[in-house]
């Protein structure tokens, strides 16, 4: 028999299927195998098996070994590999990598095994007893301990009965070692709790709507605190009861532990967690538990959509609008798109949930392509928090130059007096600190990336957030020599410093990239806050998402309009989402919540809709704008980014890609709303020069889209690379 093998080399030239002779090995579709390739041995994956090869028999090499004792990929995964490699124009080898824990390749991680010791069943125990000297008390004690047939951990036996006694018995074959695989369970220290609740009418309605609709996809549009999580848990439970499996996705790492805790509480070890914050060993173990069927629920961030589960009963994507569901690095893919494919294969439902659905998703739901369920009220009809608008222009006029409006100071004091907690939210991007020369206007920039540097108080450093380079703080302006330098913008630390001055008695915690670099850092800070260990939590975007802090009654949003000014067609959508999510942290339990929103443009329509919790109103306006200005979902933005170390190579590469694209454009002008080549807004990043071709296509132009991918992948670039991005979140 012949196996069709994809070898683990992502180079596009070897992106072919190679035939290998199976010989007498036990190989099935999905097996990982070692194969000889160009004079070395490499790993490959079997994607098909056939009787005969087109090639002459003498040309076909033999598979050297089978790497695991089970097929690593399911048939469904192999179908998806084919789909992804075609749709997103990546090699099959790199698509396969999405489905395997990285540490499985090249045998970097092995299973964690623990040594257990027991009496060798093949030995005559009486003979052993009589051959041992009476003085060897430890050896006799070990035999007594184990003679009932049990096995015990080697490490414990060695401690209890001395290592030499164990060794002596092993040497005479009286004992044998069993290596038993144990799983490294992440977050195993978390106490699982299961609060069983009586479902509300709205929750029951949502569940039956998902079950009864003929549509594959249901959008649950439920305000923050409407009880969507309970709906998800119920749907997962039903799937498990039917003998099926489930995938539950949450955005990014910050939210995962909390959701996981809830799932653990309900389903115990039936759920496995998959995200990039786990150690290599943990990730491998969780993957193995899913692959073997021991775990039936995969929970995690984006990459958990590739979980090796069979017989899926439901896929849930919480906070479906979240940007982290779009993969920005190669291979780029849309999580919702992959999820739909998996639902097609398994004949199961996809549930999208959000308080602020993306414009795209909501449009599909309104048009009837998705089933739409609304949960417009919070659990127990708790009111949504009241929003107080602080006009910062007035504050400045009144001589208040601090970060906090008088409203916010007042409310913070009241919350402290009442023993309640508060959250202060700030938009990191709007608040990074830059060094400016007050005499000539010079702003310190990264010499590698050509973007402004950010000041970090700890270490007195200037850091480039794009490449991570550190610079010493300047003592004088490099352009004019002036020593009149100062900081603009504000970081979390500055906010904390001012808070400490205003409220010396308050305990303040801070959460941003600087404080949460390690694996479970998010979880630690959040759970300490949830336990009431501090009064005020200051943080960036990370604190905006889904956490449930019952004792929080106040959320302060500093500079709410900051994100409105990003040069991105989605800035209105992002601002609305962010404000709604942050406001949703307030008043989730019995306590009524308040939000103080500080802004320099209180008349801005996006802010007005957000303050009134009027998603429909926001949506109608936003769609009208997108339609008029021809932005997605009424168009598709495509960017081809060409990068090279030398500027001349980047320009050369740009030309190579541009020529055939220009031709495509000339022949299909109707399909293009925009077509041009240019320098990227950030001309240099991580030591690479960046040039780009920017296109905007009319909606529904799959054929053209495919042509573009084909042109870019087949372009013969020597010293440059080119990549395709669709509706990129970041156009810098
Ligand atoms: P969402 O995900 O929609 O923001 P949650 O699922 O976090 O909302 O629910 C908000 C709060 O209501 C949580 O504290 C949750 O424990 C509680 N809750 C959910 N469903 C019920 C119910 N049926 N009865 C009582 N409390 C509930
Ligand atoms: Zn200067
Ligand atoms: Zn840099």
PDB file of N, CA, C and O in Angstrom, residues 489-522:
ATOM      1  N   UNK A 489       1.299  62.247  27.398  1.00  0.00           N
ATOM      2  CA  UNK A 489       0.562  61.001  27.546  1.00  0.00           C
ATOM      3  C   UNK A 489       0.763  60.453  28.955  1.00  0.00           C
ATOM      4  O   UNK A 489       1.590  60.924  29.709  1.00  0.00           O
ATOM      5  N   UNK A 490      -0.005  59.462  29.299  1.00  0.00           N
ATOM      6  CA  UNK A 490       0.008  58.960  30.662  1.00  0.00           C
ATOM      7  C   UNK A 490      -0.111  57.457  30.694  1.00  0.00           C
ATOM      8  O   UNK A 490      -0.915  56.879  29.977  1.00  0.00           O
ATOM      9  N   UNK A 491       0.696  56.827  31.505  1.00  0.00           N
ATOM     10  CA  UNK A 491       0.613  55.382  31.653  1.00  0.00           C
ATOM     11  C   UNK A 491      -0.177  55.019  32.895  1.00  0.00           C
ATOM     12  O   UNK A 491      -0.524  55.887  33.700  1.00  0.00           O
ATOM     13  N   UNK A 492      -0.445  53.732  33.050  1.00  0.00           N
ATOM     14  CA  UNK A 492      -1.197  53.274  34.226  1.00  0.00           C
ATOM     15  C   UNK A 492      -0.516  53.687  35.523  1.00  0.00           C
ATOM     16  O   UNK A 492      -1.174  54.069  36.473  1.00  0.00           O
ATOM     17  N   UNK A 493       0.828  53.632  35.520  1.00  0.00           N
ATOM     18  CA  UNK A 493       1.551  53.949  36.746  1.00  0.00           C
ATOM     19  C   UNK A 493       1.256  55.379  37.210  1.00  0.00           C
ATOM     20  O   UNK A 493       1.052  55.626  38.387  1.00  0.00           O
ATOM     21  N   UNK A 494       1.207  56.302  36.247  1.00  0.00           N
ATOM     22  CA  UNK A 494       0.925  57.706  36.591  1.00  0.00           C
ATOM     23  C   UNK A 494      -0.459  57.852  37.215  1.00  0.00           C
ATOM     24  O   UNK A 494      -0.674  58.621  38.150  1.00  0.00           O
ATOM     25  N   UNK A 495      -1.418  57.132  36.629  1.00  0.00           N
ATOM     26  CA  UNK A 495      -2.777  57.174  37.156  1.00  0.00           C
ATOM     27  C   UNK A 495      -2.779  56.666  38.605  1.00  0.00           C
ATOM     28  O   UNK A 495      -3.398  57.263  39.490  1.00  0.00           O
ATOM     29  N   UNK A 496      -2.066  55.563  38.808  1.00  0.00           N
ATOM     30  CA  UNK A 496      -1.997  54.999  40.154  1.00  0.00           C
ATOM     31  C   UNK A 496      -1.369  56.002  41.122  1.00  0.00           C
ATOM     32  O   UNK A 496      -1.869  56.215  42.228  1.00  0.00           O
ATOM     33  N   UNK A 497      -0.295  56.659  40.677  1.00  0.00           N
ATOM     34  CA  UNK A 497       0.366  57.653  41.530  1.00  0.00           C
ATOM     35  C   UNK A 497      -0.603  58.763  41.948  1.00  0.00           C
ATOM     36  O   UNK A 497      -0.656  59.150  43.111  1.00  0.00           O
ATOM     37  N   UNK A 498      -1.362  59.261  40.966  1.00  0.00           N
ATOM     38  CA  UNK A 498      -2.291  60.346  41.319  1.00  0.00           C
ATOM     39  C   UNK A 498      -3.408  59.847  42.240  1.00  0.00           C
ATOM     40  O   UNK A 498      -3.809  60.544  43.179  1.00  0.00           O
ATOM     41  N   UNK A 499      -3.894  58.619  41.965  1.00  0.00           N
ATOM     42  CA  UNK A 499      -4.938  58.043  42.827  1.00  0.00           C
ATOM     43  C   UNK A 499      -4.459  57.947  44.267  1.00  0.00           C
ATOM     44  O   UNK A 499      -5.200  58.216  45.211  1.00  0.00           O
ATOM     45  N   UNK A 500      -3.189  57.529  44.425  1.00  0.00           N
ATOM     46  CA  UNK A 500      -2.638  57.367  45.772  1.00  0.00           C
ATOM     47  C   UNK A 500      -2.620  58.702  46.507  1.00  0.00           C
ATOM     48  O   UNK A 500      -2.844  58.753  47.713  1.00  0.00           O
ATOM     49  N   UNK A 501      -2.334  59.768  45.750  1.00  0.00           N
ATOM     50  CA  UNK A 501      -2.332  61.092  46.380  1.00  0.00           C
ATOM     51  C   UNK A 501      -3.745  61.500  46.775  1.00  0.00           C
ATOM     52  O   UNK A 501      -3.977  62.047  47.845  1.00  0.00           O
ATOM     53  N   UNK A 502      -4.711  61.208  45.872  1.00  0.00           N
ATOM     54  CA  UNK A 502      -6.098  61.605  46.141  1.00  0.00           C
ATOM     55  C   UNK A 502      -6.727  60.793  47.260  1.00  0.00           C
ATOM     56  O   UNK A 502      -7.496  61.302  48.064  1.00  0.00           O
ATOM     57  N   UNK A 503      -6.422  59.480  47.268  1.00  0.00           N
ATOM     58  CA  UNK A 503      -7.055  58.585  48.242  1.00  0.00           C
ATOM     59  C   UNK A 503      -5.986  57.767  48.956  1.00  0.00           C
ATOM     60  O   UNK A 503      -5.823  56.571  48.693  1.00  0.00           O
ATOM     61  N   UNK A 504      -5.254  58.401  49.860  1.00  0.00           N
ATOM     62  CA  UNK A 504      -4.115  57.706  50.476  1.00  0.00           C
ATOM     63  C   UNK A 504      -4.522  56.436  51.219  1.00  0.00           C
ATOM     64  O   UNK A 504      -3.714  55.526  51.371  1.00  0.00           O
ATOM     65  N   UNK A 505      -5.760  56.348  51.641  1.00  0.00           N
ATOM     66  CA  UNK A 505      -6.163  55.185  52.434  1.00  0.00           C
ATOM     67  C   UNK A 505      -6.580  54.004  51.559  1.00  0.00           C
ATOM     68  O   UNK A 505      -6.722  52.882  52.041  1.00  0.00           O
ATOM     69  N   UNK A 506      -6.760  54.229  50.233  1.00  0.00           N
ATOM     70  CA  UNK A 506      -7.283  53.172  49.361  1.00  0.00           C
ATOM     71  C   UNK A 506      -6.194  52.193  48.935  1.00  0.00           C
ATOM     72  O   UNK A 506      -5.040  52.571  48.759  1.00  0.00           O
ATOM     73  N   UNK A 507      -6.583  50.933  48.793  1.00  0.00           N
ATOM     74  CA  UNK A 507      -5.648  49.936  48.256  1.00  0.00           C
ATOM     75  C   UNK A 507      -5.872  49.853  46.747  1.00  0.00           C
ATOM     76  O   UNK A 507      -6.999  49.659  46.290  1.00  0.00           O
ATOM     77  N   UNK A 508      -4.794  49.983  46.000  1.00  0.00           N
ATOM     78  CA  UNK A 508      -4.919  50.101  44.549  1.00  0.00           C
ATOM     79  C   UNK A 508      -4.137  48.998  43.836  1.00  0.00           C
ATOM     80  O   UNK A 508      -2.978  48.746  44.144  1.00  0.00           O
ATOM     81  N   UNK A 509      -4.784  48.333  42.907  1.00  0.00           N
ATOM     82  CA  UNK A 509      -4.111  47.301  42.104  1.00  0.00           C
ATOM     83  C   UNK A 509      -4.042  47.786  40.665  1.00  0.00           C
ATOM     84  O   UNK A 509      -4.838  48.602  40.230  1.00  0.00           O
ATOM     85  N   UNK A 510      -3.088  47.242  39.924  1.00  0.00           N
ATOM     86  CA  UNK A 510      -2.866  47.713  38.572  1.00  0.00           C
ATOM     87  C   UNK A 510      -2.708  46.517  37.654  1.00  0.00           C
ATOM     88  O   UNK A 510      -2.065  45.538  37.993  1.00  0.00           O
ATOM     89  N   UNK A 511      -3.322  46.590  36.490  1.00  0.00           N
ATOM     90  CA  UNK A 511      -3.206  45.472  35.559  1.00  0.00           C
ATOM     91  C   UNK A 511      -2.950  45.982  34.145  1.00  0.00           C
ATOM     92  O   UNK A 511      -3.784  46.640  33.543  1.00  0.00           O
ATOM     93  N   UNK A 512      -1.779  45.700  33.641  1.00  0.00           N
ATOM     94  CA  UNK A 512      -1.470  46.013  32.249  1.00  0.00           C
ATOM     95  C   UNK A 512      -0.374  45.052  31.800  1.00  0.00           C
ATOM     96  O   UNK A 512      -0.010  44.137  32.535  1.00  0.00           O
ATOM     97  N   UNK A 513       0.152  45.270  30.615  1.00  0.00           N
ATOM     98  CA  UNK A 513       1.151  44.332  30.102  1.00  0.00           C
ATOM     99  C   UNK A 513       2.375  44.215  30.996  1.00  0.00           C
ATOM    100  O   UNK A 513       3.017  43.181  31.048  1.00  0.00           O
ATOM    101  N   UNK A 514       2.697  45.307  31.709  1.00  0.00           N
ATOM    102  CA  UNK A 514       3.887  45.269  32.548  1.00  0.00           C
ATOM    103  C   UNK A 514       3.705  44.396  33.778  1.00  0.00           C
ATOM    104  O   UNK A 514       4.647  43.809  34.276  1.00  0.00           O
ATOM    105  N   UNK A 515       2.474  44.335  34.284  1.00  0.00           N
ATOM    106  CA  UNK A 515       2.261  43.587  35.520  1.00  0.00           C
ATOM    107  C   UNK A 515       1.813  42.158  35.274  1.00  0.00           C
ATOM    108  O   UNK A 515       1.662  41.384  36.200  1.00  0.00           O
ATOM    109  N   UNK A 516       1.560  41.798  34.030  1.00  0.00           N
ATOM    110  CA  UNK A 516       0.958  40.481  33.799  1.00  0.00           C
ATOM    111  C   UNK A 516       1.701  39.662  32.770  1.00  0.00           C
ATOM    112  O   UNK A 516       1.122  38.959  31.979  1.00  0.00           O
ATOM    113  N   UNK A 517       3.018  39.752  32.801  1.00  0.00           N
ATOM    114  CA  UNK A 517       3.741  39.038  31.763  1.00  0.00           C
ATOM    115  C   UNK A 517       3.760  37.525  31.983  1.00  0.00           C
ATOM    116  O   UNK A 517       3.754  36.758  31.040  1.00  0.00           O
ATOM    117  N   UNK A 518       3.767  37.102  33.232  1.00  0.00           N
ATOM    118  CA  UNK A 518       3.892  35.648  33.436  1.00  0.00           C
ATOM    119  C   UNK A 518       2.566  34.918  33.224  1.00  0.00           C
ATOM    120  O   UNK A 518       1.504  35.529  33.092  1.00  0.00           O
ATOM    121  N   UNK A 519       2.665  33.605  33.212  1.00  0.00           N
ATOM    122  CA  UNK A 519       1.606  32.736  32.736  1.00  0.00           C
ATOM    123  C   UNK A 519       0.231  32.983  33.345  1.00  0.00           C
ATOM    124  O   UNK A 519      -0.749  33.164  32.645  1.00  0.00           O
ATOM    125  N   UNK A 520       0.168  32.964  34.646  1.00  0.00           N
ATOM    126  CA  UNK A 520      -1.153  33.101  35.255  1.00  0.00           C
ATOM    127  C   UNK A 520      -1.313  34.456  35.928  1.00  0.00           C
ATOM    128  O   UNK A 520      -2.139  34.646  36.812  1.00  0.00           O
ATOM    129  N   UNK A 521      -0.524  35.420  35.460  1.00  0.00           N
ATOM    130  CA  UNK A 521      -0.523  36.755  36.047  1.00  0.00           C
ATOM    131  C   UNK A 521      -1.884  37.416  36.039  1.00  0.00           C
ATOM    132  O   UNK A 521      -2.324  37.974  37.038  1.00  0.00           O
ATOM    133  N   UNK A 522      -2.581  37.313  34.909  1.00  0.00           N
ATOM    134  CA  UNK A 522      -3.917  37.903  34.819  1.00  0.00           C
ATOM    135  C   UNK A 522      -4.812  37.340  35.907  1.00  0.00           C
ATOM    136  O   UNK A 522      -5.496  38.054  36.616  1.00  0.00           O
TER     137      UNK A 522
END
